[in-house]
Tab-separated table of C-alpha atoms and ligand atoms in Angstrom:
chain	number	residue	atom	x	y	z
A	1394	UNK	CA	178.771	113.901	150.447
A	1395	UNK	CA	177.427	110.979	148.607
A	1396	UNK	CA	173.882	111.408	147.221
A	1397	UNK	CA	171.624	109.747	144.548
A	1398	UNK	CA	170.681	112.316	141.771
A	1399	UNK	CA	167.696	111.887	139.605
A	1400	UNK	CA	168.721	113.826	136.413
A	1401	UNK	CA	165.702	112.850	134.121
A	1402	UNK	CA	162.169	111.503	134.649
A	1403	UNK	CA	160.589	108.765	132.589
A	1404	UNK	CA	163.566	106.420	131.997
A	1405	UNK	CA	162.369	102.952	130.795
A	1406	UNK	CA	162.150	100.075	133.055
A	1407	UNK	CA	163.838	98.097	134.338
A	1408	UNK	CA	165.660	100.879	136.438
A	1409	UNK	CA	168.416	98.381	137.206
A	1410	UNK	CA	169.496	98.819	133.461
A	1411	UNK	CA	168.397	102.417	132.738
A	1412	UNK	CA	169.710	103.756	136.248
A	1413	UNK	CA	167.709	106.739	136.627
A	1414	UNK	CA	169.415	107.435	140.133
A	1415	UNK	CA	173.208	107.870	140.094
A	1416	UNK	CA	175.273	108.058	143.269
A	1417	UNK	CA	177.618	111.122	143.008
A	1418	UNK	CA	179.746	113.404	145.201
A	1419	UNK	CA	177.446	116.420	145.961
A	1420	UNK	CA	178.136	119.688	147.683
A	1421	UNK	CA	175.931	120.827	150.595
A	1422	UNK	CA	176.031	124.279	151.879
A	1423	UNK	CA	175.749	125.129	155.622
A	1424	UNK	CA	172.228	125.631	157.068
A	1425	UNK	CA	170.870	129.230	156.803
A	1426	UNK	CA	168.602	131.072	159.318
A	1427	UNK	CA	165.932	128.622	160.510
A	1428	UNK	CA	167.475	125.662	158.965
A	1429	UNK	CA	169.295	122.489	160.254
A	1430	UNK	CA	172.106	120.135	159.047
A	1431	UNK	CA	170.798	116.474	159.486
A	1432	UNK	CA	172.871	113.276	159.183
A	1433	UNK	CA	170.343	111.093	157.326
A	1434	UNK	CA	170.203	107.629	159.069
A	1435	UNK	CA	167.383	106.141	157.055
A	1436	UNK	CA	165.167	106.993	154.160
A	1437	UNK	CA	162.013	104.900	153.008
A	1438	UNK	CA	161.193	104.249	149.388
A	1439	UNK	CA	157.687	105.799	148.675
A	1440	UNK	CA	155.433	105.627	145.643
A	1441	UNK	CA	155.670	109.428	145.512
A	1442	UNK	CA	159.382	109.073	144.939
A	1443	UNK	CA	158.709	106.528	142.175
A	1444	UNK	CA	156.102	108.963	140.736
A	1445	UNK	CA	158.818	111.493	140.201
A	1446	UNK	CA	160.978	108.907	138.628
A	1447	UNK	CA	158.432	107.637	136.195
A	1448	UNK	CA	157.143	111.127	135.481
A	1449	UNK	CA	153.730	110.726	136.978
A	1450	UNK	CA	154.479	113.734	139.429
A	1451	UNK	CA	156.608	116.296	137.270
A	1452	UNK	CA	159.298	118.004	139.339
A	1453	UNK	CA	162.071	120.378	138.396
A	1454	UNK	CA	165.224	118.375	137.415
A	1455	UNK	CA	167.999	117.427	138.620
A	1456	UNK	CA	166.619	116.385	142.143
A	1457	UNK	CA	167.595	114.497	145.026
A	1458	UNK	CA	164.644	112.358	146.015
A	1459	UNK	CA	163.705	110.653	149.344
A	1460	UNK	CA	161.136	112.252	151.688
A	1461	UNK	CA	160.443	109.532	154.294
A	1462	UNK	CA	163.596	110.325	156.391
A	1463	UNK	CA	165.079	110.098	159.883
A	1464	UNK	CA	168.371	111.440	161.014
A	1465	UNK	CA	170.422	113.284	163.712
A	1466	UNK	CA	170.807	116.891	164.105
A	1467	UNK	CA	174.398	117.862	163.309
A	1468	UNK	CA	174.214	121.598	163.430
A	1469	UNK	CA	171.564	124.228	163.976
A	1470	UNK	CA	171.387	127.337	161.684
A	1471	UNK	CA	171.087	130.917	163.258
A	1472	UNK	CA	167.685	131.351	165.123
A	1473	UNK	CA	167.208	127.738	166.310
A	1474	UNK	CA	167.297	127.340	170.074
A	1475	UNK	CA	164.746	124.314	170.486
A	1476	UNK	CA	166.858	121.627	168.940
A	1477	UNK	CA	170.521	120.548	169.561
A	1478	UNK	CA	173.031	118.211	168.071
A	1479	UNK	CA	172.256	114.530	168.408
A	1480	UNK	CA	168.498	114.983	168.628
A	1481	UNK	CA	166.715	112.530	166.416
A	1482	UNK	CA	164.358	114.031	163.762
A	1483	UNK	CA	161.756	112.765	161.386
A	1484	UNK	CA	161.078	114.937	158.337
A	1485	UNK	CA	157.546	115.964	157.389
A	1486	UNK	CA	157.265	116.277	153.488
A	1487	UNK	CA	155.473	119.516	153.758
A	1488	UNK	CA	157.217	122.365	155.783
A	1489	UNK	CA	154.540	124.414	157.623
A	1490	UNK	CA	155.287	128.101	157.791
A	1491	UNK	CA	152.850	128.449	160.819
A	1492	UNK	CA	151.477	131.888	159.712
A	1493	UNK	CA	149.387	131.247	156.417
A	1494	UNK	CA	145.629	130.673	156.584
A	1495	UNK	CA	145.743	126.942	156.391
A	1496	UNK	CA	148.474	126.677	158.920
A	1497	UNK	CA	146.559	128.975	161.211
A	1498	UNK	CA	143.456	126.776	160.667
A	1499	UNK	CA	145.252	123.761	161.909
A	1500	UNK	CA	145.778	122.298	158.465
A	1501	UNK	CA	149.623	122.675	157.960
A	1502	UNK	CA	149.645	119.843	155.254
A	1503	UNK	CA	148.148	122.689	153.106
A	1504	UNK	CA	150.702	125.258	154.052
A	1505	UNK	CA	150.761	127.627	151.016
A	1506	UNK	CA	154.404	128.755	151.129
A	1507	UNK	CA	155.241	125.128	151.869
A	1508	UNK	CA	153.502	123.870	148.841
A	1509	UNK	CA	155.163	126.615	146.637
A	1510	UNK	CA	158.662	125.651	147.948
A	1511	UNK	CA	157.799	122.035	147.290
A	1512	UNK	CA	156.788	122.677	143.861
A	1513	UNK	CA	159.884	124.921	143.090
A	1514	UNK	CA	162.349	122.373	144.453
A	1515	UNK	CA	163.576	124.657	147.192
A	1516	UNK	CA	163.475	124.807	150.943
A	1517	UNK	CA	160.964	126.755	152.711
A	1518	UNK	CA	163.427	129.773	152.631
A	1519	UNK	CA	163.561	129.656	148.823
A	1520	UNK	CA	167.009	128.468	148.928
A	1521	UNK	CA	168.736	125.552	147.274
A	1522	UNK	CA	171.513	124.269	149.451
A	1523	UNK	CA	172.618	121.353	147.195
A	1524	UNK	CA	175.193	121.676	144.219
A	1525	UNK	CA	176.800	119.279	141.791
A	1526	UNK	CA	179.691	120.739	139.909
A	1527	UNK	CA	178.619	124.007	141.059
A	1528	UNK	CA	175.145	123.813	139.586
A	1529	UNK	CA	172.191	123.861	141.905
A	1530	UNK	CA	170.292	120.657	142.538
A	1531	UNK	CA	166.442	120.774	143.573
A	1532	UNK	CA	165.241	119.538	147.060
A	1533	UNK	CA	162.582	116.964	147.048
A	1534	UNK	CA	159.599	118.394	148.953
A	1535	UNK	CA	162.072	119.870	151.542
A	1536	UNK	CA	163.855	116.698	152.391
A	1537	UNK	CA	166.075	114.971	149.894
A	1538	UNK	CA	166.866	112.018	152.035
A	1539	UNK	CA	168.843	109.700	149.579
A	1540	UNK	CA	172.007	111.612	150.750
A	1541	UNK	CA	174.292	111.239	153.608
A	1542	UNK	CA	173.340	114.667	154.932
A	1543	UNK	CA	170.509	117.202	154.285
A	1544	UNK	CA	169.942	120.831	154.982
A	1545	UNK	CA	166.072	121.119	155.778
A	1546	UNK	CA	163.933	123.847	157.305
A	1547	UNK	CA	163.463	123.635	160.920
A	1548	UNK	CA	159.744	123.471	159.764
A	1549	UNK	CA	160.201	120.317	158.143
A	1550	UNK	CA	161.692	118.540	161.146
A	1551	UNK	CA	159.952	116.963	164.068
A	1552	UNK	CA	161.854	115.807	167.145
A	1553	UNK	CA	161.240	112.171	168.132
A	1554	UNK	CA	162.278	109.772	170.864
A	1555	UNK	CA	166.062	109.096	170.158
A	1556	UNK	CA	165.793	105.507	171.281
A	1557	UNK	CA	163.708	104.606	168.369
A	1558	UNK	CA	165.760	102.989	165.342
A	1559	UNK	CA	165.993	105.345	162.623
A	1560	UNK	CA	164.667	102.896	160.061
A	1561	UNK	CA	161.423	102.440	162.014
A	1562	UNK	CA	161.471	106.324	162.821
A	1563	UNK	CA	161.558	107.172	159.100
A	1564	UNK	CA	158.315	105.416	158.376
A	1565	UNK	CA	156.478	107.800	160.513
A	1566	UNK	CA	157.316	110.689	158.113
A	1567	UNK	CA	155.216	109.270	155.319
A	1568	UNK	CA	153.661	105.834	155.205
A	1569	UNK	CA	152.467	105.969	158.859
A	1570	UNK	CA	151.393	109.689	158.823
A	1571	UNK	CA	149.514	109.279	155.641
A	1572	UNK	CA	147.809	105.958	156.307
A	1573	UNK	CA	146.855	106.393	160.000
A	1574	UNK	CA	146.042	110.021	159.418
A	1575	UNK	CA	143.689	109.103	156.702
A	1576	UNK	CA	141.606	106.963	159.018
A	1577	UNK	CA	141.937	109.146	162.215
A	1578	UNK	CA	142.054	112.607	160.874
A	1579	UNK	CA	140.498	112.630	157.403
A	1580	UNK	CA	137.705	109.962	157.651
A	1581	UNK	CA	137.510	110.273	161.511
A	1582	UNK	CA	136.215	106.342	161.521
A	1583	UNK	CA	134.103	105.781	164.582
A	1584	UNK	CA	134.291	102.382	166.370
A	1585	UNK	CA	131.948	99.706	164.850
A	1586	UNK	CA	132.027	100.996	161.285
A	1587	UNK	CA	132.897	99.192	158.202
A	1588	UNK	CA	136.125	100.104	156.309
A	1589	UNK	CA	137.805	99.097	153.099
A	1590	UNK	CA	141.427	99.879	152.104
A	1591	UNK	CA	142.305	99.558	148.446
A	1592	UNK	CA	145.961	99.283	147.782
A	1593	UNK	CA	148.165	97.600	150.476
A	1594	UNK	CA	151.735	99.507	150.112
A	1595	UNK	CA	153.123	100.943	153.349
A	1596	UNK	CA	150.423	103.744	153.378
A	1597	UNK	CA	147.364	101.120	152.781
A	1598	UNK	CA	148.718	98.688	155.532
A	1599	UNK	CA	149.169	101.599	157.965
A	1600	UNK	CA	145.369	102.538	157.278
A	1601	UNK	CA	144.376	99.005	158.067
A	1602	UNK	CA	146.337	98.998	161.263
A	1603	UNK	CA	144.728	102.331	162.224
A	1604	UNK	CA	141.237	100.955	161.319
A	1605	UNK	CA	141.845	97.997	163.639
A	1606	UNK	CA	143.214	100.452	166.400
A	1607	UNK	CA	140.011	102.613	166.243
A	1608	UNK	CA	137.594	99.598	166.451
A	1609	UNK	CA	136.272	99.257	162.808
A	1610	UNK	CA	133.958	96.290	162.925
A	1611	UNK	CA	134.725	95.209	159.433
A	1612	UNK	CA	138.169	95.839	157.652
A	1613	UNK	CA	138.244	94.617	153.997
A	1614	UNK	CA	141.820	94.832	152.619
A	1615	UNK	CA	141.724	94.880	148.751
A	1616	UNK	CA	144.982	94.513	146.514
A	1617	UNK	CA	146.041	92.601	143.317
A	1618	UNK	CA	148.836	90.706	145.216
A	1619	UNK	CA	148.016	87.740	147.216
A	1620	UNK	CA	150.991	88.135	149.618
A	1621	UNK	CA	149.847	91.663	150.522
A	1622	UNK	CA	146.319	90.351	151.333
A	1623	UNK	CA	148.025	88.043	153.837
A	1624	UNK	CA	150.066	90.523	155.518
A	1625	UNK	CA	146.819	92.746	155.823
A	1626	UNK	CA	145.147	89.899	157.596
A	1627	UNK	CA	147.933	89.700	160.124
A	1628	UNK	CA	147.550	93.440	160.731
A	1629	UNK	CA	143.703	93.385	161.438
A	1630	UNK	CA	141.922	92.994	158.155
A	1631	UNK	CA	138.829	91.047	158.818
A	1632	UNK	CA	138.490	89.989	155.170
A	1633	UNK	CA	140.518	90.198	152.067
A	1634	UNK	CA	139.349	90.694	148.530
A	1635	UNK	CA	141.539	90.372	145.229
A	1636	UNK	CA	141.221	93.570	143.174
A	1637	UNK	CA	139.616	92.851	139.871
A	1638	UNK	CA	136.354	92.643	137.867
A	1639	UNK	CA	134.508	90.846	140.594
A	1640	UNK	CA	135.751	92.884	143.543
A	1641	UNK	CA	132.810	95.562	143.674
A	1642	UNK	CA	130.088	92.765	143.822
A	1643	UNK	CA	132.118	90.672	146.233
A	1644	UNK	CA	132.449	93.692	148.675
A	1645	UNK	CA	128.731	94.753	148.160
A	1646	UNK	CA	127.633	91.265	149.020
A	1647	UNK	CA	129.944	91.083	152.126
A	1648	UNK	CA	128.591	94.301	153.461
A	1649	UNK	CA	125.061	94.434	152.319
A	1650	UNK	CA	125.548	97.276	149.951
A	1651	UNK	CA	128.961	98.621	150.649
A	1652	UNK	CA	131.259	100.017	153.413
A	1653	UNK	CA	130.890	103.023	155.441
A	1654	UNK	CA	134.460	104.161	154.591
A	1655	UNK	CA	136.442	103.175	151.583
A	1656	UNK	CA	140.032	104.496	151.554
A	1657	UNK	CA	142.013	104.500	148.220
A	1658	UNK	CA	145.663	104.196	148.708
A	1659	UNK	CA	147.081	102.736	145.292
A	1660	UNK	CA	147.665	106.084	143.587
A	1661	UNK	CA	145.646	105.129	140.717
A	1662	UNK	CA	142.218	106.364	139.130
A	1663	UNK	CA	140.971	102.724	138.587
A	1664	UNK	CA	141.635	101.964	142.375
A	1665	UNK	CA	139.792	105.319	143.286
A	1666	UNK	CA	136.978	104.013	141.019
A	1667	UNK	CA	136.682	100.803	142.886
A	1668	UNK	CA	136.887	102.650	146.233
A	1669	UNK	CA	133.938	104.944	145.168
A	1670	UNK	CA	131.935	101.972	143.911
A	1671	UNK	CA	132.160	100.021	147.113
A	1672	UNK	CA	131.305	102.910	149.229
A	1673	UNK	CA	127.579	102.403	150.799
A	1674	UNK	CA	124.961	105.022	150.663
A	1675	UNK	CA	125.698	107.953	152.930
A	1676	UNK	CA	129.387	106.554	153.119
A	1677	UNK	CA	132.602	108.263	152.642
A	1678	UNK	CA	135.335	107.605	150.171
A	1679	UNK	CA	138.934	109.153	150.871
A	1680	UNK	CA	141.751	109.093	148.496
A	1681	UNK	CA	145.202	109.567	149.450
A	1682	UNK	CA	146.312	109.216	145.721
A	1683	UNK	CA	148.536	111.451	143.654
A	1684	UNK	CA	147.987	110.168	140.165
A	1685	UNK	CA	149.372	112.113	136.933
A	1686	UNK	CA	147.768	115.650	136.763
A	1687	UNK	CA	146.100	114.516	133.318
A	1688	UNK	CA	144.192	111.734	134.782
A	1689	UNK	CA	140.430	112.231	135.323
A	1690	UNK	CA	137.956	110.465	137.573
A	1691	UNK	CA	134.289	110.294	136.517
A	1692	UNK	CA	131.125	109.394	138.450
A	1693	UNK	CA	127.348	110.007	138.352
A	1694	UNK	CA	127.035	113.360	139.885
A	1695	UNK	CA	123.531	112.585	141.083
A	1696	UNK	CA	125.097	110.067	143.770
A	1697	UNK	CA	126.487	113.022	145.739
A	1698	UNK	CA	122.986	114.336	146.663
A	1699	UNK	CA	120.743	111.367	146.260
A	1700	UNK	CA	123.084	109.011	148.387
A	1701	UNK	CA	124.621	111.832	150.507
A	1702	UNK	CA	127.961	110.596	149.427
A	1703	UNK	CA	131.218	112.117	150.543
A	1704	UNK	CA	134.467	112.178	148.536
A	1705	UNK	CA	137.402	113.674	150.490
A	1706	UNK	CA	141.092	113.976	149.649
A	1707	UNK	CA	143.716	113.301	152.206
A	1708	UNK	CA	147.114	114.858	151.896
A	1709	UNK	CA	149.716	113.905	154.722
A	1710	UNK	CA	146.854	112.249	156.381
A	1711	UNK	CA	145.273	115.726	157.299
A	1712	UNK	CA	147.859	115.411	159.965
A	1713	UNK	CA	149.540	118.071	162.258
A	1714	UNK	CA	153.000	116.387	162.079
A	1715	UNK	CA	154.323	117.949	165.108
A	1716	UNK	CA	151.310	116.693	167.090
A	1717	UNK	CA	150.682	113.300	165.287
A	1718	UNK	CA	154.273	111.854	164.694
A	1719	UNK	CA	154.946	111.630	168.470
A	1720	UNK	CA	151.466	110.330	168.972
A	1721	UNK	CA	151.832	107.541	166.530
A	1722	UNK	CA	155.195	106.710	167.641
A	1723	UNK	CA	153.897	106.276	171.259
A	1724	UNK	CA	151.044	104.132	169.909
A	1725	UNK	CA	153.785	101.910	168.084
A	1726	UNK	CA	155.901	101.767	171.431
A	1727	UNK	CA	152.824	100.567	173.391
A	1728	UNK	CA	152.265	97.890	170.783
A	1729	UNK	CA	149.010	99.413	169.349
A	1730	UNK	CA	150.413	100.135	165.759
A	1731	UNK	CA	152.682	97.363	164.678
A	1732	UNK	CA	154.586	99.762	162.292
A	1733	UNK	CA	157.910	97.395	162.239
A	1734	UNK	CA	155.721	94.864	160.193
A	1735	UNK	CA	155.723	97.277	157.232
A	1736	UNK	CA	159.510	96.820	156.728
A	1737	UNK	CA	160.322	94.524	153.937
A	1738	UNK	CA	163.964	95.199	152.776
A	1739	UNK	CA	166.869	97.349	153.959
A	1740	UNK	CA	168.790	98.688	150.961
A	1741	UNK	CA	171.980	100.654	150.527
A	1742	UNK	CA	172.335	104.053	148.636
A	1743	UNK	CA	173.706	102.090	145.595
A	1744	UNK	CA	170.864	99.721	145.512
A	1745	UNK	CA	168.099	102.438	144.945
A	1746	UNK	CA	167.497	101.590	141.310
A	1747	UNK	CA	166.898	97.808	141.809
A	1748	UNK	CA	164.762	98.563	144.887
A	1749	UNK	CA	162.531	101.057	142.969
A	1750	UNK	CA	162.131	98.234	140.507
A	1751	UNK	CA	160.718	96.045	143.244
A	1752	UNK	CA	158.407	98.903	144.215
A	1753	UNK	CA	157.165	99.422	140.760
A	1754	UNK	CA	156.507	95.707	140.458
A	1755	UNK	CA	154.655	95.725	143.692
A	1756	UNK	CA	157.146	93.104	145.110
A	1757	UNK	CA	157.836	94.941	148.383
A	1758	UNK	CA	155.859	96.696	151.107
A	1759	UNK	CA	158.083	99.340	152.555
A	1760	UNK	CA	161.799	99.253	151.725
A	1761	UNK	CA	164.185	101.489	153.790
A	1762	UNK	CA	167.471	102.791	152.539
A	1763	UNK	CA	169.942	103.133	155.592
A	1764	UNK	CA	173.689	104.132	156.118
A	1765	UNK	CA	174.150	101.463	158.841
B	2055	ZN	ZN1	155.691	109.288	150.723
B	2056	ZN	ZN1	151.828	127.905	156.284
């Protein structure tokens, strides 16, 4: 099958010239016990893919990236009886074993065997099913969707409505799950509160939509790019603020001291700093960022107690994918979450390098690679 291989992290920009992703003919083993062979239909381009390409999120090489994917089941490995060929599945980028402590506590995003497999570049079983010239290739967080086919753990796949176009279905696997989940599950924003969202990519705009859905009274969208602020306004932001030196004062003035919930979705420490600084006394700052492991975040420790401030991380939107992906799809189908508005460009497997330049330059919202 055709697949885009990343051989090396940290190539120079533009990627259109340095070509970190190379399309090759790759071998794929059949699915083992508890695994599925999926024909990939659509895979989004996410900041976390870019973070592997640029080296912010170091992973074993070589690797086939792409984790926001939707496709059709082709073959079920031994032991799978609840899926059949032609079922449409969306991949969740943390496989959940179902039996470790976080899984049993209802926090599958923190699955321990899942995190170990993702870090090692294997499937949940520990296997690598991908080879190039007989040498194993690493899986990207259990998915590797920049390929015509993928073998994935059953525990990475969520069955969804087959009538949903795959390029829309794919978005529910990362952008929507992460952004909506951060509002609904991590922050648990009550109706009538004030919310700020810093960083308006696919995840941030999903959070804007969710804040609108749950009835936030004030939704302040913050980004450096004017066009993204305009998209946020169309998706329910009540005000927009250009990120920059004046942003803190501007938001504090607008909200009499800060927002109840500030959500940081730009994947950078300065953005987290901004989100923290615009959170009001007693408020909550949520971050879905995955900056480089060496980066540090500093704040006056006294504010945690003296202002009863809460700082929370949100991974996979604190979601239970098997519960939340079908829920969010149903909200989309009822017109409550206009997820299709996130789509900016449809690209081919061969156009990924140029498309990652657009993502790195913040010139797009959510691009999706499709095979149709
Ligand atoms: Zn992602
Ligand atoms: Zn687990």
